[in-house]
CSV table of C-alpha atoms in Angstrom, one decimal:
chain,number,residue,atom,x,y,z
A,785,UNK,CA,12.8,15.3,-55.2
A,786,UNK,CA,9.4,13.8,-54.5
A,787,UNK,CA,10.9,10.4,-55.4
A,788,UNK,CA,13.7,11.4,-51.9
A,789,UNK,CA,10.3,12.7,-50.0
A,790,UNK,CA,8.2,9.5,-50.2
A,791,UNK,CA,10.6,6.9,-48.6
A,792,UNK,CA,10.9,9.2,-45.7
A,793,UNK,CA,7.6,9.9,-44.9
A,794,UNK,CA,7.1,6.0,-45.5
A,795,UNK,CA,10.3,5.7,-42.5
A,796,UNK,CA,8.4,7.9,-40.5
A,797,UNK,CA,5.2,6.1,-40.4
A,798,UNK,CA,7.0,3.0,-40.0
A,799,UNK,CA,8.7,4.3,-36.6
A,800,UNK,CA,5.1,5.5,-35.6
A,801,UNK,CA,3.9,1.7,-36.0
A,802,UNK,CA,6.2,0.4,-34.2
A,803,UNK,CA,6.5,2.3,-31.2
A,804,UNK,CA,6.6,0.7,-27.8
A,805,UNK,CA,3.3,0.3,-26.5
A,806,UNK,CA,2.2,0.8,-22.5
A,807,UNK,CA,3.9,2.7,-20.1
A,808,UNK,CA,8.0,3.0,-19.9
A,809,UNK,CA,9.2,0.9,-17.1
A,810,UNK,CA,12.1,2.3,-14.6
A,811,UNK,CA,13.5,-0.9,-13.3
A,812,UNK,CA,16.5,0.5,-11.3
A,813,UNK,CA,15.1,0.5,-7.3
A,814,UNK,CA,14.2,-3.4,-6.3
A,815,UNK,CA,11.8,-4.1,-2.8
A,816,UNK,CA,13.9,-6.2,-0.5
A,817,UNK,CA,10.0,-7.0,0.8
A,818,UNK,CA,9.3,-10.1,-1.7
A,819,UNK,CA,9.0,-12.9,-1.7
A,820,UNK,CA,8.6,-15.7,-4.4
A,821,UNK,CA,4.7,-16.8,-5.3
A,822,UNK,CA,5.4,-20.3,-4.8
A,823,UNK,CA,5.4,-21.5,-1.1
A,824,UNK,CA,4.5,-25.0,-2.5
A,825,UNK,CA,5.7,-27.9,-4.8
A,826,UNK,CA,3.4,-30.5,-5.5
A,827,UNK,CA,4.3,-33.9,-7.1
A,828,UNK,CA,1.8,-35.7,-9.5
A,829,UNK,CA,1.7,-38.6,-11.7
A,830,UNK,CA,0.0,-38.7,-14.7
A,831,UNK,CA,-1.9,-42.1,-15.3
A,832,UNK,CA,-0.7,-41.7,-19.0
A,833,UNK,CA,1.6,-42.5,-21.2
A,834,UNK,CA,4.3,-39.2,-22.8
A,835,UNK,CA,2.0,-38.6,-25.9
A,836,UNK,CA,-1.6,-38.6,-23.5
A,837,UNK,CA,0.3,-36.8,-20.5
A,838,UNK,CA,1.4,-33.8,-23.1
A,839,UNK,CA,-2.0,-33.5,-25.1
A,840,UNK,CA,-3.8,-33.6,-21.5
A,841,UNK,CA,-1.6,-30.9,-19.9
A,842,UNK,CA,-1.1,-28.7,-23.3
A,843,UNK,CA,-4.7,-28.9,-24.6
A,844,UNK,CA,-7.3,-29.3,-21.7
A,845,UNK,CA,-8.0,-26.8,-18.5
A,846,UNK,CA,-5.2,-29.0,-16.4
A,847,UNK,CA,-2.2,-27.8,-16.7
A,848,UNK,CA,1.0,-27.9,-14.6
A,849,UNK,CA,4.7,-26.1,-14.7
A,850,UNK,CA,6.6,-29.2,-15.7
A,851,UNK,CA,6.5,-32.4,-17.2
A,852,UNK,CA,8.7,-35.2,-16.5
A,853,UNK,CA,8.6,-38.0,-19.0
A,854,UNK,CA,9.8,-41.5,-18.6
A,855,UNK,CA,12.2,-41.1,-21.9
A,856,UNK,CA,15.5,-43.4,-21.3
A,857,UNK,CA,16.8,-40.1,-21.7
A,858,UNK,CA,13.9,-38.2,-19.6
A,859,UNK,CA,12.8,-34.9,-20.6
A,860,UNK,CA,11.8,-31.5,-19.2
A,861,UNK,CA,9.1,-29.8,-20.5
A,862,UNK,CA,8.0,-26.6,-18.9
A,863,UNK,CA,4.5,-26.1,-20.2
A,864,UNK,CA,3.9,-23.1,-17.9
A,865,UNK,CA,5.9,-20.6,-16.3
A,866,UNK,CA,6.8,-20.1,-12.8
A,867,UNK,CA,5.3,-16.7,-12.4
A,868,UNK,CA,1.7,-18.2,-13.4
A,869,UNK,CA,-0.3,-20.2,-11.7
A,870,UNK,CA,-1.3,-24.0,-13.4
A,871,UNK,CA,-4.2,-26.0,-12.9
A,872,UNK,CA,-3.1,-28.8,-11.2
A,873,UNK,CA,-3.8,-28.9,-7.6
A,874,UNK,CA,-7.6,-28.6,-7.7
A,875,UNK,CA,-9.7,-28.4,-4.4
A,876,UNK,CA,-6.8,-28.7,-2.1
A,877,UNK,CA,-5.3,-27.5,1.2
A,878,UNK,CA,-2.4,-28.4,3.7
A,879,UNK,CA,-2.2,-26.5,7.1
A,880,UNK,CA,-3.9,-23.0,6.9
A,881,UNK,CA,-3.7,-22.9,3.2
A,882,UNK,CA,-6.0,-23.4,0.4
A,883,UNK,CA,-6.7,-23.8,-2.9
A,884,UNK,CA,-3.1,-24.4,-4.3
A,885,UNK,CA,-3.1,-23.8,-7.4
A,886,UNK,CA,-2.1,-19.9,-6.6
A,887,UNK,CA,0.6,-20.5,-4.0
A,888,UNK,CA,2.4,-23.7,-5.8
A,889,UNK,CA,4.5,-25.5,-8.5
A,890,UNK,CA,3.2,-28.8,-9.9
A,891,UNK,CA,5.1,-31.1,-11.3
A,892,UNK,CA,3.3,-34.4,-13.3
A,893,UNK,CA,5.9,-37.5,-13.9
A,894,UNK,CA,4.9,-39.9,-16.9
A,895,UNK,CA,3.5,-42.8,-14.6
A,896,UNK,CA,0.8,-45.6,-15.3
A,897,UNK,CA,-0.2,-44.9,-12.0
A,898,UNK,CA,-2.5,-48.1,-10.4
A,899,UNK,CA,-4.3,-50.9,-11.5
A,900,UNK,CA,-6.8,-53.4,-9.9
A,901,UNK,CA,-6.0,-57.0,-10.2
A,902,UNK,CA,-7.1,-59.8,-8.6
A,903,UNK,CA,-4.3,-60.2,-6.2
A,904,UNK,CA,-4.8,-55.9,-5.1
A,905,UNK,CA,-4.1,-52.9,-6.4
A,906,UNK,CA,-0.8,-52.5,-8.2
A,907,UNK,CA,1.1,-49.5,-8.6
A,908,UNK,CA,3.6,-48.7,-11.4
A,909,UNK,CA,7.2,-48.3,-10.8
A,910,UNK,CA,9.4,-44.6,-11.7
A,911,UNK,CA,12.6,-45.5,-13.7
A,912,UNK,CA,16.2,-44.5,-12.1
A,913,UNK,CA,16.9,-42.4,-14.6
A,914,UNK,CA,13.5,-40.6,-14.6
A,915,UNK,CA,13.6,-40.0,-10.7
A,916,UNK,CA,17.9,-38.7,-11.1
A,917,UNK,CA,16.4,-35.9,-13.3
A,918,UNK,CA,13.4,-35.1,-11.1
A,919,UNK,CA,15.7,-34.9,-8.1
A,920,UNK,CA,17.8,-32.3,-10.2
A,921,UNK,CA,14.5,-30.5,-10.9
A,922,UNK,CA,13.3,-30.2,-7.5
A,923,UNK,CA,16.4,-29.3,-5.8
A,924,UNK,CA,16.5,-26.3,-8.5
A,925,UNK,CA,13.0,-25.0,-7.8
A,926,UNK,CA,13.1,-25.2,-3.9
A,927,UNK,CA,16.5,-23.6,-3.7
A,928,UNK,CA,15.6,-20.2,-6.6
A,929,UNK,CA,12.1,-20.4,-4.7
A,930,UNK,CA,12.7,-21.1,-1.2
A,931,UNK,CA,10.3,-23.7,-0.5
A,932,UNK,CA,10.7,-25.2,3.1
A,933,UNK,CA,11.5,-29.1,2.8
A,934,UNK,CA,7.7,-29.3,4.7
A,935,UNK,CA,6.2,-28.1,2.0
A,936,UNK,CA,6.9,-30.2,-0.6
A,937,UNK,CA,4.2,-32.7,-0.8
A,938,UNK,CA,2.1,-34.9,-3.0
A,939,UNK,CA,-1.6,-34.7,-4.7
A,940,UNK,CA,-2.4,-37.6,-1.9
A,941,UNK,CA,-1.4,-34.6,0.7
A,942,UNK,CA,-3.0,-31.7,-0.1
A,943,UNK,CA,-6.6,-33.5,-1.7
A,944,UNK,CA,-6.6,-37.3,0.3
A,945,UNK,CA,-10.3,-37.6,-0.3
A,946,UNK,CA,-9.8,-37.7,-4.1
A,947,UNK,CA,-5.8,-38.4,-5.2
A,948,UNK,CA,-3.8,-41.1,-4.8
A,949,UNK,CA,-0.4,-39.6,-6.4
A,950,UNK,CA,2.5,-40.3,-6.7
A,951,UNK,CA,1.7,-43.3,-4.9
A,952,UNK,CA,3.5,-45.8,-2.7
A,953,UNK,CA,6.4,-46.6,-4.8
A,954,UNK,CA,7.4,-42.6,-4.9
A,955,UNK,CA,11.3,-42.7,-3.3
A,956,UNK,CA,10.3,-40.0,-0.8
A,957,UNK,CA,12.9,-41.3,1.3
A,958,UNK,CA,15.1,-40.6,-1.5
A,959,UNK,CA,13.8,-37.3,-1.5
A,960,UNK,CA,14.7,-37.5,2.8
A,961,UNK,CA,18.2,-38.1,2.4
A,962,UNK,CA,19.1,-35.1,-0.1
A,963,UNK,CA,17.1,-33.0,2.3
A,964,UNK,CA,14.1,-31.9,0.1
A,965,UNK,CA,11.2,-33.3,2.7
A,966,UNK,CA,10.3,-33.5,6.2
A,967,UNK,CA,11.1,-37.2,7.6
A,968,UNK,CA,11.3,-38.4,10.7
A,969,UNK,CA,14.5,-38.6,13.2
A,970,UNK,CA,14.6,-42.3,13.4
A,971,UNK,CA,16.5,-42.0,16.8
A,972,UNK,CA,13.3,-40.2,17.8
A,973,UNK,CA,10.9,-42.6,16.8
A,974,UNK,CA,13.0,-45.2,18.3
A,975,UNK,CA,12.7,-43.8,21.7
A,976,UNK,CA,9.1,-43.2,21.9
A,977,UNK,CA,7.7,-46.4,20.1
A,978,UNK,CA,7.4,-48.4,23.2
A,979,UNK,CA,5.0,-46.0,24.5
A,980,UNK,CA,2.5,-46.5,21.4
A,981,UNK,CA,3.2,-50.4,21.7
A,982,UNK,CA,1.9,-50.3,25.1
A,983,UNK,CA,-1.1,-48.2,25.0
A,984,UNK,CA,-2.8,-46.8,21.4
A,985,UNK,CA,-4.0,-43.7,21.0
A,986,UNK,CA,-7.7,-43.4,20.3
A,987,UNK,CA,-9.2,-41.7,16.8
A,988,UNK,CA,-9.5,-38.7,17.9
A,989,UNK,CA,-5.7,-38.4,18.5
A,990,UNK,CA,-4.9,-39.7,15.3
A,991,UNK,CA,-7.0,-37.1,13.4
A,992,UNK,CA,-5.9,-34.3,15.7
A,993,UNK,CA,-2.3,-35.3,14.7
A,994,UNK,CA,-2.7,-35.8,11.3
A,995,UNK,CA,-4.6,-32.0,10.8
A,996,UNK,CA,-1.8,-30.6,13.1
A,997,UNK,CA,0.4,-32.3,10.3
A,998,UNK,CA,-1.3,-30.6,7.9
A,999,UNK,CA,-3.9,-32.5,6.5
A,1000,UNK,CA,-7.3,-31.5,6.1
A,1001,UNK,CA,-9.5,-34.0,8.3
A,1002,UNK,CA,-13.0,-33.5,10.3
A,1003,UNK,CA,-12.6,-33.8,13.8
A,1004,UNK,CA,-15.1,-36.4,14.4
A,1005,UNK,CA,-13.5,-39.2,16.8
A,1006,UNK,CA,-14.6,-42.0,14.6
A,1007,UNK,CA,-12.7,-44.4,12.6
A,1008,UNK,CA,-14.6,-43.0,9.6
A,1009,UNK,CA,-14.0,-43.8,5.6
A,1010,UNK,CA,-12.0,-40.3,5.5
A,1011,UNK,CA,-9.8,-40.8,8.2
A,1012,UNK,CA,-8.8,-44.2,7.1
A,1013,UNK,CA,-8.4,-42.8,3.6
A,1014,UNK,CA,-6.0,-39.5,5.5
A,1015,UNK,CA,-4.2,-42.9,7.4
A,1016,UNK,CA,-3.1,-44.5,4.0
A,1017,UNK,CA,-2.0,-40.7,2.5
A,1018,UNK,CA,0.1,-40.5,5.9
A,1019,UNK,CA,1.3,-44.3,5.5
A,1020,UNK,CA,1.8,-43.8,1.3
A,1021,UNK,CA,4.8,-40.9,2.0
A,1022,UNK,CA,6.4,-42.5,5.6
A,1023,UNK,CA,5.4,-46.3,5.8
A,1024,UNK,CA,4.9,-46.9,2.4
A,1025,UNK,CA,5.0,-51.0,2.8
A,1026,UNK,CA,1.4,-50.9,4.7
A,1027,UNK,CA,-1.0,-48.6,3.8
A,1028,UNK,CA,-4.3,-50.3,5.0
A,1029,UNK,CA,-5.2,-46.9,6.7
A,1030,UNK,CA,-5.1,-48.7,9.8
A,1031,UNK,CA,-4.5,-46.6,13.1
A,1032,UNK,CA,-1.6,-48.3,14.5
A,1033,UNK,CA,1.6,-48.0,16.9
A,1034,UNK,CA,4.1,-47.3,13.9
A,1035,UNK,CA,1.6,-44.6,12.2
A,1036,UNK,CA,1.2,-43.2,16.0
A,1037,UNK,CA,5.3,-43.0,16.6
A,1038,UNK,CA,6.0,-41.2,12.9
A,1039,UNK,CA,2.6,-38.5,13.2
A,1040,UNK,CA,4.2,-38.4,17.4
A,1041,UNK,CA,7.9,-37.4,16.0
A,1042,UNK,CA,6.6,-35.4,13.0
A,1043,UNK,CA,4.0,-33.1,15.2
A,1044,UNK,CA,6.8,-32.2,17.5
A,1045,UNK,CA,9.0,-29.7,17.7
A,1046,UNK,CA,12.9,-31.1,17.0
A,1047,UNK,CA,14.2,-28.8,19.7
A,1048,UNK,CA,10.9,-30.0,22.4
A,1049,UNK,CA,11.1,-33.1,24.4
A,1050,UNK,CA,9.8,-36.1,23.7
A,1051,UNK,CA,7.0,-38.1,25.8
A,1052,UNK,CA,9.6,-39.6,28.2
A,1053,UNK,CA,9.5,-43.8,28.1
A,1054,UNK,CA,9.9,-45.1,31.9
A,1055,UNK,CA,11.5,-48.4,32.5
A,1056,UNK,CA,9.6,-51.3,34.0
A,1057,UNK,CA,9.0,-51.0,37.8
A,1058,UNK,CA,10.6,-54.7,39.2
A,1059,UNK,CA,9.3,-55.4,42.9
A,1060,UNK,CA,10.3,-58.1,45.3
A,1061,UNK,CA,7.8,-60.7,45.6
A,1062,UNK,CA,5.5,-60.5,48.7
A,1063,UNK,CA,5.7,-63.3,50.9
A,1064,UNK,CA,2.6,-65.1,51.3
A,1065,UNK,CA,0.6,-65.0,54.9
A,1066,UNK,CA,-1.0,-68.4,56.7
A,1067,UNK,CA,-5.0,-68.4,56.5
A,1068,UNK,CA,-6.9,-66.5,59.2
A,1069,UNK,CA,-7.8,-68.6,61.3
A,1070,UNK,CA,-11.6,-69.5,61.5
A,1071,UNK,CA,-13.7,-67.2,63.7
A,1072,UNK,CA,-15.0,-69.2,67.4
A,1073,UNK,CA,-18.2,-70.5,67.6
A,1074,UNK,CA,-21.0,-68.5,69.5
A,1075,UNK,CA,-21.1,-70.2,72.6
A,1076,UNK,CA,-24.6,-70.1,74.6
A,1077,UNK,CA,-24.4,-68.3,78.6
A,1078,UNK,CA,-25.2,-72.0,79.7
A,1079,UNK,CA,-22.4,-73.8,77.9
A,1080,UNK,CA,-19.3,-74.6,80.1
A,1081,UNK,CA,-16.6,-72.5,79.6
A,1082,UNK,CA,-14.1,-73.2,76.6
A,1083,UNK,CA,-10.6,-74.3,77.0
A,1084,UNK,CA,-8.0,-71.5,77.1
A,1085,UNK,CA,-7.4,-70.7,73.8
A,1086,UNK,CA,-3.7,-72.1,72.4
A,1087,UNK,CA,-1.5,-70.0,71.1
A,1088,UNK,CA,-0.8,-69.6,67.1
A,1089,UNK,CA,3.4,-70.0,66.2
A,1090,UNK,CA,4.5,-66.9,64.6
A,1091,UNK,CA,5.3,-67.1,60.5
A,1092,UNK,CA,9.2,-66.6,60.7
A,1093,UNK,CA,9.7,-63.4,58.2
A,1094,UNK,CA,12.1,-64.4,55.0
A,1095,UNK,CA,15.6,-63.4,55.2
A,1096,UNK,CA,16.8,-60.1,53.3
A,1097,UNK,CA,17.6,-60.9,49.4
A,1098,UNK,CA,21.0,-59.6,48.8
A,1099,UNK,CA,21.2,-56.8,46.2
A,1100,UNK,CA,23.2,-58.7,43.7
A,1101,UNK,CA,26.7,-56.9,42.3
A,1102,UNK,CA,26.9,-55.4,38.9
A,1103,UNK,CA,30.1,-56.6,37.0
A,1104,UNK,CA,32.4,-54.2,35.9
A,1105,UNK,CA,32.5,-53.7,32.0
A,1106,UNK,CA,35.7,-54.0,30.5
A,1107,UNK,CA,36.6,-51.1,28.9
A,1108,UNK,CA,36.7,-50.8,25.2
A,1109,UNK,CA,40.1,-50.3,23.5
């Protein structure tokens, strides 16, 4: 009998061990008010190689969600979940936000990042195959966390003063064309360019666009060292072929296009104004000599011809234009 006694008492206490700790959990109701954590996604490159770039983001304070390595066969590591916040943003901020790090989803690509040669800096490229996965990764985490195609934007967007990634050989355009990022109408910047070939805008325009953007940038009407570091940022993700940070009429067109509403109008382009050329008058006639009260009397004075007064220019006649079949 006390052989029986003992394993039960032994099942008891067992059952007592591993009860379920905290507070039971009633998960039937759901709030329709949510909304996901992440508002951003932020690409990065690593300046590593796969082995580096996974001790670096697995072993040190920087972290980020994913990992994208340059394998022929690239791979997807997700070294923290989406629910938690990584370190991988840093001092940051784009429009009204700041610090990052709470708000966003980073994800580092395997890249070599830049080196200084003698003929410039030279950036590394991203494999196809590496940047058909990411595209496959990003589209997945905008679309389960509704991130606006705005807000998906690089380290050299939300920290300019201090990143540089992913650099000027990122594909954003690729990005453009499956709908992931904001990117210009080009029919829109066609329009308007002539206006910003004609007449720059001053510094002050420039920075005022590029914070209205989103960028953060001090207002302070100079071509300083951090506006033409913002310039290049802008020109790395939209003009990627000259990033001198140079204020220019391109860089004034895309911020122009990008700062506007797509349902507002557009700073309308006039056409040249042609006039008729003025016919020229005969010199004035010299003024008379002051004559003295004792002088005789001049000659009466002849008569000047009067200029004849061109004949009207007809208004020439427009062809007709064939009609197209």
């Amino acid at each position: 009998m006390k052989i029986l006694i003992v394993p039960v008492i032994l099942s008891l206490l067992a059952g007592c061990v591993t009860a379920p700790k905290g507070p039971q959990i009633d998960t039937t109701y759901n709030a329709k008010g949510q909304s996901s954590r992440a508002r951003f996604l932020v690409l990065h490159y690593t300046v590593a190689d796969k082995p580096a770039s996974i001790k670096i983001l697995t072993e040190q304070q920087v972290s980020a969600h994913y990992l994208l390595t340059d394998d022929p066969q690239p791979i997807i590591y997700r070294l923290v979940d989406e629910t938690r916040s990584a370190y991988h943003a840093g001092v940051s901020s784009w429009k009204q936000y700041t610090q990052l790090n709470n708000s966003s989803i980073g994800i580092e690509i395997v890249n070599a990042g830049w080196k200084d040669t003698p003929q410039g800096r030279v950036y590394a490229p991203f494999p196809q195959a590496q940047m058909d996965a990411l595209m496959v990764l990003v589209k997945d985490i905008v679309q389960r966390n509704g991130i606006a195609p705005e807000n998906v934007l690089g380290h050299s967007d939300i920290a300019p003063l201090r990143k540089q990634d992913p650099g000027p050989l990122f594909p954003w355009a690729r990005l453009a064309q499956e709908g992931l990022v904001l990117w210009p109408d080009a029919n829109r910047v066609a329009v308007i360019r002539p206006i910003f070939d004609a007449t720059l805008p001053d510094v002050a325009w420039f920075q005022r666009k590029l914070a209205t953007h989103g960028y953060g940038i001090a207002q302070t009407g100079l071509l300083d060292n951090q506006t033409r570091t913002v310039l290049s940022a802008f020109q790395m993700k939209y003009r990627p072929r000259d990033i001198a940070g140079v204020p220019d009429a391109e860089t004034a067109t895309l911020l122009e296009v990008l700062t506007t509403p797509a349902n507002a109008p557009l700073p309308v382009v006039l056409p040249p104004v042609i006039t008729s050329p003025v016919p020229a008058l005969p010199p004035a006639a010299a003024p008379a000599p002051v004559v003295p009260e004792t002088a005789p009397a001049p000659a009466a004075p002849v008569p000047l011809p009067t200029p004849a007064m061109p004949a009207p220019v007809p208004t020439p006649v427009t062809p007709p234009v064939p009609s197209t079949p």
